[in-house]
Short mmCIF file of C-alpha atoms in Angstrom, two decimals:
data_model
loop_
_atom_site.label_atom_id
_atom_site.label_comp_id
_atom_site.label_asym_id
_atom_site.label_seq_id
_atom_site.Cartn_x
_atom_site.Cartn_y
_atom_site.Cartn_z
CA UNK A 1 60.60 92.65 120.79
CA UNK A 2 63.22 91.31 118.35
CA UNK A 3 64.71 87.87 119.19
CA UNK A 4 68.31 87.56 119.91
CA UNK A 5 70.23 85.52 117.38
CA UNK A 6 72.57 82.89 118.86
CA UNK A 7 75.94 82.48 117.58
CA UNK A 8 76.67 78.75 117.10
CA UNK A 9 78.37 76.47 114.49
CA UNK A 10 77.36 72.89 115.21
CA UNK A 11 78.37 71.51 111.87
CA UNK A 12 81.69 73.22 111.65
CA UNK A 13 84.87 71.40 113.17
CA UNK A 14 85.62 72.54 116.61
CA UNK A 15 88.94 74.04 115.93
CA UNK A 16 88.70 77.37 117.49
CA UNK A 17 87.82 78.70 120.99
CA UNK A 18 85.16 81.16 119.65
CA UNK A 19 83.59 83.89 121.43
CA UNK A 20 79.52 83.81 121.24
CA UNK A 21 79.68 86.50 118.52
CA UNK A 22 78.74 86.28 114.95
CA UNK A 23 79.67 89.38 112.96
CA UNK A 24 77.44 90.72 110.15
CA UNK A 25 78.94 93.87 108.62
CA UNK A 26 81.60 96.43 108.98
CA UNK A 27 82.39 100.02 108.32
CA UNK A 28 85.83 101.57 108.80
CA UNK A 29 87.28 100.19 112.04
CA UNK A 30 83.92 99.22 113.39
CA UNK A 31 81.94 96.03 113.10
CA UNK A 32 78.47 95.03 114.08
CA UNK A 33 77.24 91.51 115.11
CA UNK A 34 73.89 89.77 114.11
CA UNK A 35 72.18 91.35 117.03
CA UNK A 36 73.26 94.86 115.99
CA UNK A 37 75.80 95.37 118.79
CA UNK A 38 78.71 97.53 117.59
CA UNK A 39 82.52 96.82 118.36
CA UNK A 40 85.61 98.81 117.81
CA UNK A 41 87.86 96.37 115.92
CA UNK A 42 91.43 96.65 117.31
CA UNK A 43 92.19 93.07 115.82
CA UNK A 44 91.58 93.94 112.03
CA UNK A 45 90.87 90.40 111.39
CA UNK A 46 94.32 89.54 112.85
CA UNK A 47 96.29 92.13 110.76
CA UNK A 48 94.29 91.38 107.69
CA UNK A 49 91.75 94.24 107.13
CA UNK A 50 94.47 96.89 106.14
CA UNK A 51 92.21 99.44 104.73
CA UNK A 52 89.23 98.79 107.08
CA UNK A 53 85.82 97.25 106.42
CA UNK A 54 83.61 98.21 103.41
CA UNK A 55 86.20 100.72 101.94
CA UNK A 56 84.62 102.92 99.32
CA UNK A 57 87.46 102.31 96.76
CA UNK A 58 88.12 98.64 97.36
CA UNK A 59 84.55 97.33 97.39
CA UNK A 60 83.74 98.71 93.75
CA UNK A 61 86.97 97.44 92.49
CA UNK A 62 86.35 93.93 93.74
CA UNK A 63 82.71 94.06 92.42
CA UNK A 64 84.11 95.09 89.03
CA UNK A 65 86.58 92.16 89.14
CA UNK A 66 84.03 89.58 90.19
CA UNK A 67 82.04 90.64 87.05
CA UNK A 68 85.03 90.01 84.86
CA UNK A 69 87.05 87.09 85.92
CA UNK A 70 87.42 85.51 89.43
CA UNK A 71 89.64 82.46 88.57
CA UNK A 72 92.12 81.57 85.93
CA UNK A 73 94.36 78.56 85.81
CA UNK A 74 97.97 79.20 86.04
CA UNK A 75 98.31 77.40 82.54
CA UNK A 76 97.83 81.00 81.33
CA UNK A 77 99.39 84.39 82.06
CA UNK A 78 97.34 86.41 84.53
CA UNK A 79 98.11 90.11 83.91
CA UNK A 80 97.09 91.14 87.32
CA UNK A 81 99.86 88.83 88.80
CA UNK A 82 102.46 90.86 86.78
CA UNK A 83 100.91 94.08 87.99
CA UNK A 84 100.95 93.04 91.64
CA UNK A 85 104.36 91.44 91.42
CA UNK A 86 105.77 94.55 89.92
CA UNK A 87 104.34 96.75 92.70
CA UNK A 88 105.82 94.36 95.45
CA UNK A 89 109.18 94.24 93.72
CA UNK A 90 109.44 98.09 93.50
CA UNK A 91 108.51 98.45 97.11
CA UNK A 92 110.86 95.79 98.36
CA UNK A 93 113.97 96.10 96.08
CA UNK A 94 113.61 92.38 95.21
CA UNK A 95 113.05 90.80 91.95
CA UNK A 96 110.34 88.23 91.49
CA UNK A 97 107.13 86.95 93.31
CA UNK A 98 105.28 83.54 93.61
CA UNK A 99 101.64 83.97 94.51
CA UNK A 100 99.71 81.56 96.67
CA UNK A 101 96.63 81.74 99.28
CA UNK A 102 97.90 82.28 102.77
CA UNK A 103 100.85 82.95 105.13
CA UNK A 104 101.25 79.28 105.78
CA UNK A 105 101.59 78.46 102.16
CA UNK A 106 103.99 81.37 101.58
CA UNK A 107 106.01 80.05 104.49
CA UNK A 108 105.85 76.46 103.21
CA UNK A 109 107.14 77.72 99.80
CA UNK A 110 110.04 79.51 101.42
CA UNK A 111 111.06 76.37 103.26
CA UNK A 112 110.92 74.42 99.91
CA UNK A 113 113.09 77.23 98.34
CA UNK A 114 115.71 76.73 101.19
CA UNK A 115 115.77 73.04 100.77
CA UNK A 116 116.25 73.14 96.90
CA UNK A 117 118.89 75.89 97.31
CA UNK A 118 120.73 73.33 99.54
CA UNK A 119 120.27 70.52 97.11
CA UNK A 120 121.51 72.56 94.22
CA UNK A 121 124.70 73.23 96.13
CA UNK A 122 125.09 69.59 96.77
CA UNK A 123 123.77 69.34 100.41
CA UNK A 124 121.71 66.32 100.92
CA UNK A 125 120.17 67.23 104.10
CA UNK A 126 119.77 71.06 104.25
CA UNK A 127 119.12 72.64 107.70
CA UNK A 128 117.28 75.91 108.47
CA UNK A 129 117.93 78.02 111.44
CA UNK A 130 114.70 79.08 113.14
CA UNK A 131 113.67 80.86 116.42
CA UNK A 132 112.38 80.29 119.96
CA UNK A 133 108.59 81.52 120.10
CA UNK A 134 108.37 81.69 116.32
CA UNK A 135 105.11 80.90 114.51
CA UNK A 136 105.17 80.11 110.77
CA UNK A 137 101.94 78.10 110.41
CA UNK A 138 100.16 74.75 111.03
CA UNK A 139 101.21 72.55 108.15
CA UNK A 140 103.59 69.87 109.11
CA UNK A 141 106.65 71.67 107.83
CA UNK A 142 105.76 75.13 109.03
CA UNK A 143 104.67 73.61 112.47
CA UNK A 144 108.13 72.13 112.67
CA UNK A 145 109.61 75.44 112.00
CA UNK A 146 107.42 77.09 114.69
CA UNK A 147 108.75 77.49 118.29
CA UNK A 148 105.63 76.60 120.27
CA UNK A 149 105.48 73.25 121.85
CA UNK A 150 101.74 73.63 122.58
CA UNK A 151 100.69 73.87 119.01
CA UNK A 152 103.00 71.06 117.93
CA UNK A 153 101.76 68.68 120.62
CA UNK A 154 99.96 65.60 119.04
CA UNK A 155 101.48 66.01 115.58
CA UNK A 156 104.76 64.27 115.82
CA UNK A 157 107.01 63.24 114.29
CA UNK A 158 107.87 66.75 113.15
CA UNK A 159 109.91 67.38 110.15
CA UNK A 160 113.67 67.33 110.69
CA UNK A 161 116.12 69.91 109.42
CA UNK A 162 115.77 72.71 111.85
CA UNK A 163 118.04 74.35 114.46
CA UNK A 164 116.33 76.46 117.02
CA UNK A 165 118.01 79.61 118.47
CA UNK A 166 116.95 82.49 120.73
CA UNK A 167 116.22 85.95 119.40
CA UNK A 168 118.59 88.87 119.40
CA UNK A 169 121.81 86.99 120.34
CA UNK A 170 124.25 86.68 117.43
CA UNK A 171 126.80 84.62 119.45
CA UNK A 172 124.06 81.98 120.06
CA UNK A 173 123.32 81.51 116.29
CA UNK A 174 127.05 81.35 115.71
CA UNK A 175 127.57 78.66 118.43
CA UNK A 176 124.47 76.58 117.17
CA UNK A 177 125.60 76.36 113.58
CA UNK A 178 129.43 76.29 114.28
CA UNK A 179 131.00 73.41 111.97
CA UNK A 180 127.68 72.51 110.43
CA UNK A 181 128.05 72.55 106.41
CA UNK A 182 124.38 71.70 106.11
CA UNK A 183 122.88 75.10 107.09
CA UNK A 184 121.27 76.83 104.09
CA UNK A 185 119.05 79.56 105.53
CA UNK A 186 117.79 81.60 108.50
CA UNK A 187 114.14 82.00 108.83
CA UNK A 188 112.44 84.50 111.13
CA UNK A 189 109.78 87.11 111.70
CA UNK A 190 110.98 90.72 112.12
CA UNK A 191 108.44 91.11 114.92
CA UNK A 192 107.02 87.88 116.14
CA UNK A 193 103.21 88.01 116.24
CA UNK A 194 101.87 84.91 117.78
CA UNK A 195 104.90 84.65 119.81
CA UNK A 196 103.97 87.82 121.94
CA UNK A 197 104.86 90.71 119.65
CA UNK A 198 108.50 90.24 120.21
CA UNK A 199 110.71 92.57 117.94
CA UNK A 200 114.15 91.69 116.51
CA UNK A 201 116.58 94.71 117.37
CA UNK A 202 117.90 96.67 114.36
CA UNK A 203 121.50 95.85 115.16
CA UNK A 204 120.64 92.08 115.37
CA UNK A 205 118.98 92.26 111.92
CA UNK A 206 122.20 93.92 110.48
CA UNK A 207 124.41 91.43 112.06
CA UNK A 208 122.21 88.53 110.75
CA UNK A 209 122.44 89.97 107.21
CA UNK A 210 126.21 90.12 107.56
CA UNK A 211 126.35 86.50 108.74
CA UNK A 212 124.13 85.27 105.89
CA UNK A 213 126.32 87.03 103.36
CA UNK A 214 129.51 85.48 104.98
CA UNK A 215 128.15 81.91 105.06
CA UNK A 216 126.15 82.00 101.79
CA UNK A 217 122.82 81.40 103.58
CA UNK A 218 119.47 82.56 102.32
CA UNK A 219 117.93 85.22 104.77
CA UNK A 220 114.28 84.49 104.89
CA UNK A 221 112.04 86.97 106.68
CA UNK A 222 108.51 86.04 107.43
CA UNK A 223 106.64 89.33 107.03
CA UNK A 224 103.17 87.72 107.03
CA UNK A 225 101.87 89.69 110.11
CA UNK A 226 104.30 92.66 110.43
CA UNK A 227 104.59 93.61 106.73
CA UNK A 228 102.35 95.55 104.54
CA UNK A 229 102.75 98.96 106.24
CA UNK A 230 101.91 97.80 109.70
CA UNK A 231 105.02 99.28 111.22
CA UNK A 232 105.10 102.47 109.14
CA UNK A 233 107.30 101.11 106.42
CA UNK A 234 106.22 98.60 103.76
CA UNK A 235 108.12 95.85 105.43
CA UNK A 236 109.26 95.89 109.05
CA UNK A 237 112.79 94.73 108.12
CA UNK A 238 113.28 98.00 106.31
CA UNK A 239 113.74 99.92 109.50
CA UNK A 240 117.12 98.11 109.70
CA UNK A 241 118.09 99.06 106.23
CA UNK A 242 118.57 95.39 105.12
CA UNK A 243 117.13 93.30 102.28
CA UNK A 244 116.07 89.58 102.66
CA UNK A 245 116.72 87.02 99.99
CA UNK A 246 113.13 85.40 100.51
CA UNK A 247 110.19 87.36 101.93
CA UNK A 248 106.69 85.49 102.55
CA UNK A 249 103.76 87.82 102.78
CA UNK A 250 99.99 87.40 103.32
CA UNK A 251 97.28 88.66 105.67
CA UNK A 252 97.21 92.53 105.01
CA UNK A 253 98.18 92.23 101.32
CA UNK A 254 94.64 91.58 100.12
CA UNK A 255 92.65 93.63 102.76
CA UNK A 256 90.50 90.44 103.59
CA UNK A 257 90.66 88.46 100.29
CA UNK A 258 92.84 85.41 100.84
CA UNK A 259 96.24 86.03 99.26
CA UNK A 260 99.83 84.87 99.98
CA UNK A 261 103.05 85.78 98.29
CA UNK A 262 106.79 84.90 98.34
CA UNK A 263 108.91 87.72 97.26
CA UNK A 264 112.44 86.78 96.31
CA UNK A 265 115.75 88.49 95.52
CA UNK A 266 118.51 87.47 92.92
CA UNK A 267 119.86 84.78 95.23
CA UNK A 268 116.52 82.90 95.32
CA UNK A 269 114.38 84.13 92.43
CA UNK A 270 115.42 81.38 89.92
CA UNK A 271 115.67 78.30 92.32
CA UNK A 272 112.14 77.09 91.37
CA UNK A 273 111.58 76.15 87.86
CA UNK A 274 108.53 74.75 86.04
CA UNK A 275 107.08 71.80 88.05
CA UNK A 276 108.96 72.56 91.25
CA UNK A 277 106.15 74.34 93.00
CA UNK A 278 102.55 75.42 91.95
CA UNK A 279 98.96 76.21 93.21
CA UNK A 280 95.42 75.95 91.91
CA UNK A 281 93.94 79.12 93.41
CA UNK A 282 97.09 81.26 94.01
CA UNK A 283 97.29 84.28 91.84
CA UNK A 284 93.68 84.31 90.91
CA UNK A 285 92.50 87.52 89.32
CA UNK A 286 90.20 88.41 92.24
CA UNK A 287 92.99 88.03 94.95
CA UNK A 288 95.47 90.03 92.68
CA UNK A 289 92.94 92.85 92.15
CA UNK A 290 92.58 92.91 95.92
CA UNK A 291 96.38 93.31 96.34
CA UNK A 292 96.70 95.98 93.71
CA UNK A 293 93.92 97.99 95.03
CA UNK A 294 95.14 97.59 98.57
CA UNK A 295 98.56 99.03 97.68
CA UNK A 296 96.95 101.73 95.63
CA UNK A 297 94.75 102.78 98.52
CA UNK A 298 97.47 102.66 100.96
CA UNK A 299 99.60 105.16 99.08
CA UNK A 300 96.72 107.36 98.04
CA UNK A 301 95.68 107.76 101.74
CA UNK A 302 99.14 107.79 103.20
CA UNK A 303 98.39 104.77 105.48
CA UNK A 304 102.17 103.91 106.09
CA UNK A 305 102.63 107.33 107.75
CA UNK A 306 99.26 106.99 109.46
CA UNK A 307 100.35 103.65 110.86
CA UNK A 308 103.51 105.12 112.34
CA UNK A 309 101.71 108.33 113.76
CA UNK A 310 98.67 106.71 115.16
CA UNK A 311 100.73 103.69 116.37
CA UNK A 312 103.17 106.02 118.23
CA UNK A 313 100.12 107.99 119.72
CA UNK A 314 98.40 104.69 120.78
CA UNK A 315 101.69 103.40 122.33
CA UNK A 316 102.37 106.57 124.18
CA UNK A 317 98.73 106.61 125.54
CA UNK A 318 99.04 102.86 126.75
CA UNK A 319 102.48 103.72 128.49
CA UNK A 320 100.93 106.75 130.15
CA UNK A 321 97.99 104.92 131.49
CA UNK A 322 99.47 101.45 132.17
CA UNK A 323 103.24 101.75 132.16
CA UNK A 324 104.82 101.15 135.55
CA UNK A 325 101.66 99.59 136.98
CA UNK A 326 102.26 96.51 139.05
CA UNK A 327 101.38 93.49 136.73
CA UNK A 328 102.32 95.26 133.49
CA UNK A 329 105.66 93.94 132.41
CA UNK A 330 106.10 95.72 129.06
CA UNK A 331 104.40 97.61 126.24
CA UNK A 332 106.11 96.97 122.91
CA UNK A 333 105.80 96.75 119.20
CA UNK A 334 105.85 99.26 116.39
CA UNK A 335 103.25 101.20 114.38
CA UNK A 336 99.94 99.36 114.72
CA UNK A 337 101.37 96.12 115.95
CA UNK A 338 101.37 96.37 119.62
CA UNK A 339 101.51 94.17 122.65
CA UNK A 340 101.05 94.69 126.22
CA UNK A 341 102.64 91.94 128.32
CA UNK A 342 101.27 91.28 131.78
CA UNK A 343 102.81 89.25 134.53
CA UNK A 344 99.83 86.80 134.58
CA UNK A 345 97.61 84.96 132.00
CA UNK A 346 95.04 87.36 130.48
CA UNK A 347 92.98 85.33 128.08
CA UNK A 348 89.86 86.30 129.94
CA UNK A 349 90.32 89.86 128.61
CA UNK A 350 89.35 88.78 125.05
CA UNK A 351 85.75 88.09 126.24
CA UNK A 352 85.51 91.02 128.66
CA UNK A 353 86.87 93.37 125.97
CA UNK A 354 84.14 92.05 123.46
CA UNK A 355 81.47 92.60 126.16
CA UNK A 356 82.65 96.32 126.40
CA UNK A 357 82.59 96.72 122.64
CA UNK A 358 86.28 96.09 121.70
CA UNK A 359 87.80 93.37 119.68
CA UNK A 360 91.40 92.30 120.37
CA UNK A 361 93.27 89.07 121.10
CA UNK A 362 95.64 87.48 123.65
CA UNK A 363 98.64 85.66 122.46
CA UNK A 364 101.48 83.71 124.27
CA UNK A 365 98.99 83.52 127.23
CA UNK A 366 100.11 86.93 128.77
CA UNK A 367 100.29 89.44 125.84
CA UNK A 368 97.40 91.64 124.78
CA UNK A 369 97.75 92.03 121.06
CA UNK A 370 96.32 94.93 118.88
CA UNK A 371 96.72 94.96 115.06
CA UNK A 372 93.89 97.24 113.80
CA UNK A 373 93.27 98.50 110.37
CA UNK A 374 95.86 101.05 109.24
CA UNK A 375 93.06 103.58 108.77
CA UNK A 376 92.73 104.00 112.47
CA UNK A 377 92.59 107.60 113.59
CA UNK A 378 93.99 109.19 116.85
CA UNK A 379 90.36 109.58 118.17
CA UNK A 380 89.80 105.86 117.64
CA UNK A 381 93.16 105.07 119.26
CA UNK A 382 92.00 107.04 122.30
CA UNK A 383 88.73 105.22 122.35
CA UNK A 384 90.79 101.74 122.43
CA UNK A 385 92.66 103.05 125.39
CA UNK A 386 89.57 104.24 127.19
CA UNK A 387 87.88 100.84 126.69
CA UNK A 388 91.01 98.69 127.50
CA UNK A 389 92.67 100.46 130.45
CA UNK A 390 89.82 99.78 133.00
CA UNK A 391 89.54 96.21 131.89
CA UNK A 392 93.35 95.63 132.42
CA UNK A 393 93.30 97.52 135.81
CA UNK A 394 90.27 95.35 136.97
CA UNK A 395 92.16 92.11 135.98
CA UNK A 396 95.18 93.02 137.82
CA UNK A 397 93.08 93.94 140.82
CA UNK A 398 91.70 90.38 141.06
#
């Protein structure tokens, strides 16, 4: 009889409320733990594993790159940076890219861009408009831009220079900024992830673009979680037919290899000069190869269309099974970024789903979040529904 391995990390800082699971390997949208138990992965590393686990095109490409060059200092040109930057520029309609290691770093760089933009205009104390329920990271600056008092607690004083407004209310932002000459930028997620899968309405995004044009503000769109094909377009804001001035990316860009990027348009692309910003690991050849191959695979396999089609199928199935049920407030999101909001806290579902062989998360206390790999099939979406629906119904019946 094989002994069961215990999942524990006694020497690692206790910064996560972990499940008693240690994953060992993956294939497609499935993963196995150290005891051989299989799970259907509806979390995708939190919107990271774009092309799934152990992809037959990605793995050999990364192995090839590791054998050539893993890291190069930014003292030198990195050809793969230019290759990936060109791909992002072509798909976004923007002009230049800065590479870093994570979404937090990309958002931090965006905030620095906004401040320098203000200083270059003669504004001593630049102000950035941010949103209620937003999440931009856990550094002191991105934490200050975040709209969650729970994650901010214990880390004051926070950085000044932010005005917070509600989503989807253009009059609210006009009131909040009226007569303030220090406002330099608006910073937001097209679809809030950690905040509860909250989408901005298309007409609001268009109104916001117009307002930024009128007031000479930078429009900075955090596409860290909702970008890279997740909604069925390369970037979620593209559904509104607009372009940002600054667009932080990360998560799905490298299919699991740590990577972040700030894509900028003409208004912001030349704000930074040599010495204004930098990174040791950002833009390393391994991460760049991961980004190049991720985009290549997404296009070869039609993963944007798949995200739209399978996401719509999954959402329709969830609405059919759970919509209108007492205790189910709303099923929302787009493509393969979906949330089910309940009328009560549902954190217990994370562990119960794992026991049933399904990986997902709960965010904002009451929202079940699913951000699986973009290779998910309709059959696998149906499997998610079959595993999840009984658990939700059982929780609501308690």
